[in-house]
Coordinates of C-alpha atoms and ligand atoms in Angstrom, one line a residue:
M1 CA 218.1 202.3 -27.7
T2 CA 215.3 203.4 -25.4
K3 CA 213.9 206.8 -26.1
K4 CA 214.4 209.6 -23.6
R5 CA 211.2 210.3 -21.8
A6 CA 210.2 213.9 -21.1
L7 CA 207.3 214.8 -18.8
I8 CA 205.8 218.3 -19.3
T9 CA 203.4 220.0 -16.9
G10 CA 201.4 222.8 -18.5
I11 CA 201.7 221.1 -21.9
T12 CA 198.5 222.7 -23.1
G13 CA 199.9 226.2 -22.7
Q14 CA 201.9 228.3 -25.1
D15 CA 205.3 227.1 -24.0
G16 CA 204.2 223.5 -23.3
S17 CA 203.0 223.2 -26.9
Y18 CA 206.1 224.5 -28.6
L19 CA 208.3 222.5 -26.2
A20 CA 206.4 219.3 -26.9
E21 CA 206.8 219.8 -30.7
Y22 CA 210.5 220.5 -30.2
L23 CA 211.2 217.5 -28.1
L24 CA 209.2 215.2 -30.4
G25 CA 211.4 216.5 -33.2
L26 CA 214.5 215.5 -31.2
G27 CA 213.2 211.9 -30.8
Y28 CA 211.8 212.1 -27.3
E29 CA 208.9 210.2 -25.9
V30 CA 206.7 213.1 -24.7
H31 CA 204.3 212.8 -21.8
G32 CA 202.1 215.6 -20.5
I33 CA 200.1 216.2 -17.4
V34 CA 196.7 217.8 -18.1
R35 CA 193.7 218.6 -16.0
R36 CA 190.9 216.1 -16.4
V37 CA 188.6 218.7 -18.1
A38 CA 191.2 219.0 -20.9
L39 CA 190.6 215.4 -22.1
E40 CA 186.9 216.0 -22.0
D41 CA 187.0 219.1 -24.1
Q42 CA 190.0 218.5 -26.4
K43 CA 188.8 220.9 -29.2
H44 CA 189.0 223.9 -26.9
R45 CA 191.7 222.9 -24.4
L46 CA 194.2 221.1 -26.6
W47 CA 194.1 223.4 -29.6
R48 CA 197.7 224.4 -29.4
L49 CA 198.7 220.7 -29.6
Q50 CA 196.5 219.9 -32.6
D51 CA 199.5 219.0 -34.9
V52 CA 201.1 216.5 -32.5
I53 CA 198.2 215.3 -30.3
G54 CA 198.5 211.7 -31.4
K55 CA 202.1 211.6 -30.5
I56 CA 201.8 212.6 -26.9
K57 CA 200.9 210.4 -23.9
F58 CA 198.6 212.4 -21.7
H59 CA 198.1 211.8 -17.9
Y60 CA 195.6 213.6 -15.9
G61 CA 196.5 215.0 -12.6
S62 CA 195.9 218.0 -10.5
L63 CA 198.6 220.4 -9.3
E64 CA 196.6 220.6 -6.1
S65 CA 197.0 216.9 -5.3
Y66 CA 200.3 215.4 -4.3
P67 CA 199.1 211.7 -4.7
S68 CA 197.9 212.4 -8.3
I69 CA 201.3 213.9 -9.3
F70 CA 203.4 211.3 -7.5
K71 CA 201.5 208.5 -9.2
I72 CA 202.4 209.9 -12.6
F73 CA 206.1 210.2 -11.8
Q74 CA 206.1 206.6 -10.5
E75 CA 204.5 205.4 -13.7
V76 CA 206.4 207.5 -16.3
R77 CA 209.8 207.7 -14.6
P78 CA 210.9 210.5 -16.9
H79 CA 214.5 211.4 -17.6
E80 CA 213.5 215.1 -17.8
C81 CA 210.7 217.1 -16.3
Y82 CA 209.7 220.5 -17.5
H83 CA 207.5 222.1 -14.9
L84 CA 205.6 224.8 -16.8
A85 CA 202.1 224.6 -15.2
A86 CA 201.1 227.7 -13.3
Q87 CA 198.5 230.4 -12.8
S88 CA 200.6 232.6 -15.2
F89 CA 198.5 235.7 -15.5
V90 CA 199.9 238.4 -13.2
S91 CA 196.7 240.5 -13.1
Y92 CA 194.7 237.6 -11.9
S93 CA 197.1 237.0 -9.0
F94 CA 195.9 240.4 -7.6
E95 CA 192.4 239.1 -7.7
D96 CA 193.0 235.6 -6.3
E97 CA 196.2 235.5 -4.3
F98 CA 195.4 232.3 -2.6
S99 CA 194.8 230.1 -5.6
T100 CA 197.9 231.5 -7.3
F101 CA 200.0 230.5 -4.3
N102 CA 198.3 227.1 -4.2
S103 CA 199.0 226.2 -7.8
N104 CA 202.4 227.9 -8.1
I105 CA 204.0 227.1 -4.8
N106 CA 202.4 223.8 -3.7
G107 CA 202.3 222.6 -7.3
T108 CA 206.0 223.1 -7.7
H109 CA 206.7 221.5 -4.3
F110 CA 204.6 218.4 -5.2
V111 CA 206.5 218.0 -8.5
L112 CA 209.9 218.3 -6.8
S113 CA 209.0 216.0 -3.9
S114 CA 207.6 213.4 -6.4
I115 CA 210.9 213.5 -8.3
K116 CA 212.9 213.0 -5.0
N117 CA 210.7 210.1 -4.0
A118 CA 210.0 208.4 -7.3
C119 CA 212.8 209.1 -9.7
P120 CA 215.7 211.1 -8.3
E121 CA 217.7 210.8 -11.5
C122 CA 215.1 212.9 -13.4
R123 CA 216.4 216.3 -14.4
F124 CA 214.0 219.1 -13.4
Y125 CA 213.3 222.5 -15.1
F126 CA 211.4 225.2 -13.3
A127 CA 209.7 228.0 -15.2
A128 CA 210.9 231.0 -13.2
S129 CA 210.2 234.5 -14.4
S130 CA 211.5 238.0 -14.9
E131 CA 208.5 239.1 -12.8
M132 CA 210.7 238.1 -9.9
F133 CA 212.9 241.2 -10.5
G134 CA 209.8 243.4 -10.1
K135 CA 210.9 246.8 -9.0
V136 CA 214.2 246.3 -10.7
E137 CA 217.4 246.9 -8.7
E138 CA 219.6 247.1 -11.7
V139 CA 219.3 247.5 -15.5
P140 CA 219.7 245.1 -17.4
Q141 CA 218.7 242.2 -15.1
K142 CA 221.0 239.2 -14.9
E143 CA 221.3 236.0 -12.8
T144 CA 222.8 237.9 -9.8
T145 CA 220.3 240.7 -9.8
R146 CA 218.3 240.8 -6.5
F147 CA 214.6 239.9 -6.6
H148 CA 212.0 242.5 -5.6
P149 CA 208.7 241.0 -6.8
R150 CA 205.6 243.3 -7.0
S151 CA 202.8 240.7 -7.3
V152 CA 201.7 237.5 -5.6
Y153 CA 202.6 235.8 -8.9
G154 CA 206.1 237.2 -8.7
I155 CA 206.4 236.1 -5.0
S156 CA 205.1 232.6 -6.0
K157 CA 207.8 232.3 -8.6
V158 CA 210.5 233.4 -6.1
A159 CA 209.3 230.6 -3.8
G160 CA 209.4 228.1 -6.7
Y161 CA 212.9 229.3 -7.5
D162 CA 214.0 228.8 -3.9
L163 CA 212.4 225.4 -3.7
T164 CA 214.3 224.4 -6.8
R165 CA 217.6 225.6 -5.5
N166 CA 216.9 223.8 -2.2
Y167 CA 216.2 220.5 -3.8
R168 CA 219.4 220.9 -5.8
G169 CA 221.4 221.6 -2.6
A170 CA 219.7 219.3 -0.1
Y171 CA 218.9 216.2 -2.2
N172 CA 221.4 216.5 -5.1
I173 CA 218.6 216.7 -7.7
F174 CA 219.6 218.1 -11.1
A175 CA 217.1 221.0 -10.7
V176 CA 217.4 224.3 -12.5
S177 CA 215.4 227.5 -13.0
G178 CA 215.1 229.4 -16.3
I179 CA 214.4 233.0 -15.5
L180 CA 212.6 233.8 -18.7
F181 CA 211.5 237.3 -19.8
N182 CA 208.2 237.8 -21.6
H183 CA 207.8 235.6 -24.6
E184 CA 204.9 235.6 -27.0
S185 CA 203.6 234.0 -30.2
P186 CA 200.4 233.4 -32.1
R187 CA 199.7 230.8 -29.3
R188 CA 199.7 233.4 -26.5
G189 CA 196.6 233.6 -24.4
F190 CA 194.2 236.4 -25.3
E191 CA 194.4 238.0 -21.8
F192 CA 198.1 239.0 -22.2
V193 CA 198.8 242.4 -23.6
T194 CA 200.5 241.5 -26.8
R195 CA 197.8 239.1 -28.0
K196 CA 195.1 241.5 -26.7
I197 CA 196.6 244.1 -29.0
T198 CA 197.2 241.9 -32.1
S199 CA 193.8 240.3 -32.0
A200 CA 192.1 243.7 -31.5
A201 CA 194.0 245.3 -34.3
A202 CA 193.0 242.5 -36.6
R203 CA 189.4 242.6 -35.6
I204 CA 189.3 246.4 -35.9
K205 CA 190.7 246.2 -39.4
L206 CA 188.0 243.6 -40.3
G207 CA 185.2 245.8 -38.9
L208 CA 184.5 243.3 -36.0
Q209 CA 185.4 245.8 -33.2
D210 CA 186.1 249.5 -32.9
K211 CA 187.9 250.2 -29.7
L212 CA 190.4 248.5 -27.4
Q213 CA 190.7 249.3 -23.7
L214 CA 194.2 249.0 -22.2
G215 CA 195.9 249.9 -19.0
N216 CA 199.5 251.2 -18.5
L217 CA 200.9 252.0 -22.0
E218 CA 204.3 253.0 -20.6
A219 CA 205.3 249.7 -19.1
S220 CA 208.3 248.3 -20.9
R221 CA 209.0 244.6 -21.5
D222 CA 211.7 242.5 -23.1
W223 CA 209.6 240.5 -25.5
G224 CA 210.9 237.5 -27.4
H225 CA 209.3 234.5 -29.3
S226 CA 208.3 231.4 -27.3
K227 CA 209.4 229.1 -30.0
E228 CA 213.0 230.1 -29.5
Y229 CA 212.8 230.2 -25.7
V230 CA 211.8 226.5 -25.3
K231 CA 215.1 225.5 -26.9
A232 CA 216.9 227.3 -24.0
M233 CA 214.9 225.2 -21.5
H234 CA 216.1 222.0 -23.1
L235 CA 219.7 223.3 -23.3
M236 CA 219.7 224.0 -19.5
L237 CA 218.9 220.3 -18.8
K238 CA 221.7 219.2 -21.1
Q239 CA 224.5 220.9 -19.1
N240 CA 227.0 219.0 -17.0
K241 CA 226.2 221.1 -13.9
P242 CA 222.7 222.3 -12.8
E243 CA 222.7 226.1 -13.1
D244 CA 220.1 228.9 -13.4
F245 CA 219.9 231.1 -16.5
V246 CA 218.4 234.4 -17.6
I247 CA 216.7 234.2 -21.0
G248 CA 215.7 237.3 -22.9
T249 CA 216.5 239.4 -26.0
G250 CA 218.3 242.2 -24.3
K251 CA 216.0 244.8 -25.8
T252 CA 212.9 246.5 -24.3
H253 CA 209.8 248.2 -25.8
T254 CA 206.8 249.9 -24.2
V255 CA 203.3 248.6 -24.6
R256 CA 202.6 251.8 -26.6
E257 CA 205.4 250.9 -29.1
F258 CA 204.0 247.4 -29.4
A259 CA 200.5 248.8 -30.2
D260 CA 201.9 251.4 -32.6
K261 CA 203.7 248.7 -34.5
A262 CA 200.8 246.2 -34.5
F263 CA 198.2 248.7 -35.6
G264 CA 200.6 250.3 -38.1
L265 CA 201.2 246.9 -39.9
L266 CA 197.5 246.9 -40.7
G267 CA 197.5 250.6 -41.8
L268 CA 195.8 251.7 -38.6
D269 CA 196.6 254.5 -36.2
Y270 CA 196.5 253.0 -32.7
K271 CA 195.7 256.5 -31.2
K272 CA 192.3 256.4 -32.9
H273 CA 191.3 253.1 -31.3
I274 CA 192.9 252.6 -28.0
E275 CA 191.3 254.0 -24.8
V276 CA 193.1 253.9 -21.5
D277 CA 191.1 252.4 -18.8
K278 CA 192.3 253.1 -15.3
H279 CA 190.7 249.9 -14.0
L280 CA 193.3 247.9 -16.0
F281 CA 196.2 249.4 -14.1
R282 CA 197.8 247.0 -11.6
P283 CA 197.9 247.9 -7.9
S284 CA 201.7 247.7 -8.1
E285 CA 203.3 247.7 -11.6
V286 CA 206.6 246.3 -12.9
E287 CA 207.7 249.3 -15.0
L288 CA 210.7 248.1 -16.8
L289 CA 212.2 244.7 -17.7
V290 CA 215.2 244.1 -19.9
A291 CA 217.5 241.0 -19.8
D292 CA 221.2 240.5 -19.9
P293 CA 221.2 237.1 -21.6
S294 CA 225.0 237.0 -22.1
R295 CA 225.6 234.1 -19.7
A296 CA 223.1 231.9 -21.6
K297 CA 224.9 232.9 -24.8
K298 CA 228.3 232.0 -23.4
K299 CA 227.5 228.8 -21.5
L300 CA 224.5 227.4 -23.3
G301 CA 225.3 228.6 -26.7
W302 CA 221.7 230.0 -26.9
K303 CA 221.2 233.1 -29.0
Y304 CA 218.0 234.9 -29.8
T305 CA 217.6 235.4 -33.6
M306 CA 214.3 237.3 -34.2
T307 CA 213.7 241.0 -34.1
F308 CA 210.9 242.8 -32.3
D309 CA 209.3 243.7 -35.6
Q310 CA 209.3 240.1 -36.7
L311 CA 207.6 239.0 -33.5
V312 CA 204.9 241.6 -33.9
E313 CA 204.5 240.7 -37.6
D314 CA 204.1 237.0 -36.8
M315 CA 201.3 237.7 -34.3
V316 CA 199.5 240.3 -36.4
K317 CA 199.6 238.2 -39.6
H318 CA 198.3 235.2 -37.7
D319 CA 195.4 237.1 -36.0
Y320 CA 194.4 238.8 -39.2
D321 CA 194.2 235.4 -41.0
Y322 CA 192.4 233.9 -38.1
F323 CA 189.7 236.5 -37.8
S324 CA 189.3 236.8 -41.6
N325 CA 188.5 233.1 -41.6
K326 CA 186.1 233.5 -38.7
K327 CA 184.4 236.4 -40.4
G328 CA 184.1 234.4 -43.6
A329 CA 182.5 231.5 -41.7
T330 CA 179.7 233.6 -40.1
Ligands
LIG1 P1 200.2 229.5 -20.2 O1 200.0 229.5 -21.7 O2 199.3 230.3 -19.4 O3 200.1 228.0 -19.8 C1 199.9 227.6 -18.4 C2 199.8 226.1 -18.3 O4 199.6 225.8 -17.0 C3 198.5 225.6 -19.1 O5 198.8 224.3 -19.6 C4 197.5 225.4 -17.9 O6 196.6 224.4 -18.1 C5 198.4 225.0 -16.8 N1 197.8 225.2 -15.5 C6 197.5 226.4 -14.9 N2 197.0 226.2 -13.7 C7 197.0 224.8 -13.5 C8 196.6 224.0 -12.5 N3 196.0 224.5 -11.4 N4 196.7 222.7 -12.6 C9 197.2 222.1 -13.7 N5 197.7 222.9 -14.8 C10 197.5 224.2 -14.7 O7 201.7 229.9 -19.8 P2 203.0 230.0 -20.7 O8 203.1 231.3 -21.3 O9 203.1 228.8 -21.6 O10 204.1 229.9 -19.6 C11 204.6 228.6 -19.1 C12 205.2 228.8 -17.8 O11 206.3 229.7 -17.8 C13 204.3 229.3 -16.7 O12 204.7 228.7 -15.4 C14 204.6 230.8 -16.6 O13 204.3 231.3 -15.3 C15 206.1 230.8 -16.9 N6 206.6 232.0 -17.6 C16 206.0 232.5 -18.7 C17 206.6 233.6 -19.4 C18 206.0 234.1 -20.6 O14 206.2 235.3 -21.0 N7 205.2 233.3 -21.3 C19 207.7 234.2 -18.8 C20 208.3 233.7 -17.7 C21 207.7 232.6 -17.1 P3 195.1 224.7 -18.8 O15 195.3 224.7 -20.2 O16 194.3 223.5 -18.3 O17 194.6 226.0 -18.2
LIG2 N1 197.4 241.9 -19.7 C1 197.3 243.2 -19.9 N2 196.2 243.8 -20.3 N3 198.4 244.0 -19.6 C2 198.3 245.3 -19.9 C3 197.2 245.9 -20.4 C4 196.0 245.1 -20.6 O1 195.0 245.6 -21.0 N4 197.4 247.3 -20.5 C5 198.7 247.5 -20.2 N5 199.3 246.3 -19.8 C6 200.6 246.1 -19.3 C7 200.7 245.4 -17.9 O2 200.4 246.4 -16.9 C8 202.2 245.0 -17.9 O3 203.0 246.0 -17.5 C9 202.4 244.7 -19.4 O4 201.4 245.3 -20.1 C10 202.5 243.2 -19.7 O5 201.4 242.6 -19.2 P1 201.1 241.0 -19.6 O6 201.1 240.8 -21.1 O7 199.9 240.6 -18.8 O8 202.4 240.2 -19.1 P2 203.2 240.3 -17.7 O9 204.5 241.1 -18.0 O10 202.4 240.9 -16.6 O11 203.5 238.8 -17.4 C11 204.0 237.9 -18.4 O12 205.4 237.9 -18.4 C12 206.0 237.4 -17.2 C13 207.5 237.5 -17.4 O13 207.9 238.8 -17.1 C14 203.4 236.5 -18.1 O14 203.6 235.7 -19.2 C15 204.0 235.9 -16.8 O15 203.5 234.6 -16.7 C16 205.5 236.0 -17.0 O16 206.1 235.4 -15.9

């Protein structure tokens, strides 16, 4: 029997790496689109894929170029496509609105159009975001909650969500959006607040750093673990009907609570080390996100199993070991 082929954009990122491992475990042939520089500097750019690198077929292409994306779809003819590549850092979208739009809107459009023209049977997953709810119009947020984005990143994801819905309606493509709330892991980029906190707590404990500058400590997020969320992406493409789903834990915690927990695990008092820097506040903030994942539970059979404490512990333990080894090596 021929293996199912999955094509992942953004395979070098946090979710892409967990999804690749998960799909390989299910017997898929996994293909990934990467930027050319990634293949030139594998040590730094493919570190999240180090355990499975030999099992993945890489293709280089640019989200800015339709021909390069189209060619890959023509060659691979995937059964499933997970479109995860994006400028994913909300703060940066305030600094460079234009490149965020280019990557996130045009990039999504190029992928959808390639599927329509090269392999219309391919099932498509779009990485939509709880950031689309922005200034939330109801609590908790579910599939029917109105969008009110507060960043160019959020607006770009609403556009991607609308494009996905439009390709579903107009061209009969099996195209869905997963509206995922924040999800983290030891593979999270260091610029995101959770990893910024866990890495700093570890470094402070080891005497490598003394202070940590943060912005808004009162923002509240529904934080889950990436490893569990990628399973929901796959489940969405296994349904009989293409439908969008909200994925989250249903619980929310402030940045302050995350810091308290992370520092506390290392026997540190976060108040002694964290300094609030007004420059790190966003021009418009998303104050509170909390999911109602009940539809995903009922229809996909997806259920989140970890606690907030387990997530923080996983990240802190990893970062403490990581920086202990680094310190030992110097
Ligand atoms: P991530 O770690 O930042 O990974 C982003 C991926 O996109 C990387 O592989 C990156 O490649 C690639 N990429 C960025 N710009 C690109 C460009 N111009 N051309 C080609 N590739 C590009 O993000 P993540 O946390 O895994 O998230 C995956 C997706 O889910 C993103 O679309 C994000 O917006 C969305 N999302 C994430 C969350 C969350 O909490 N994690 C929640 C909701 C939605 P390089 O390695 O080459 O930079
Ligand atoms: N990054 C960062 N750095 N955030 C800070 C800091 C800081 O020093 N101090 C406070 N925060 C607050 C931000 O203002 C925000 O309210 C919250 O911490 C979370 O910020 P991030 O970790 O950068 O994530 P995000 O919520 O903006 O975006 C993430 O989740 C979205 C889903 O809701 C990203 O993964 C997006 O790609 C994703 O779509």
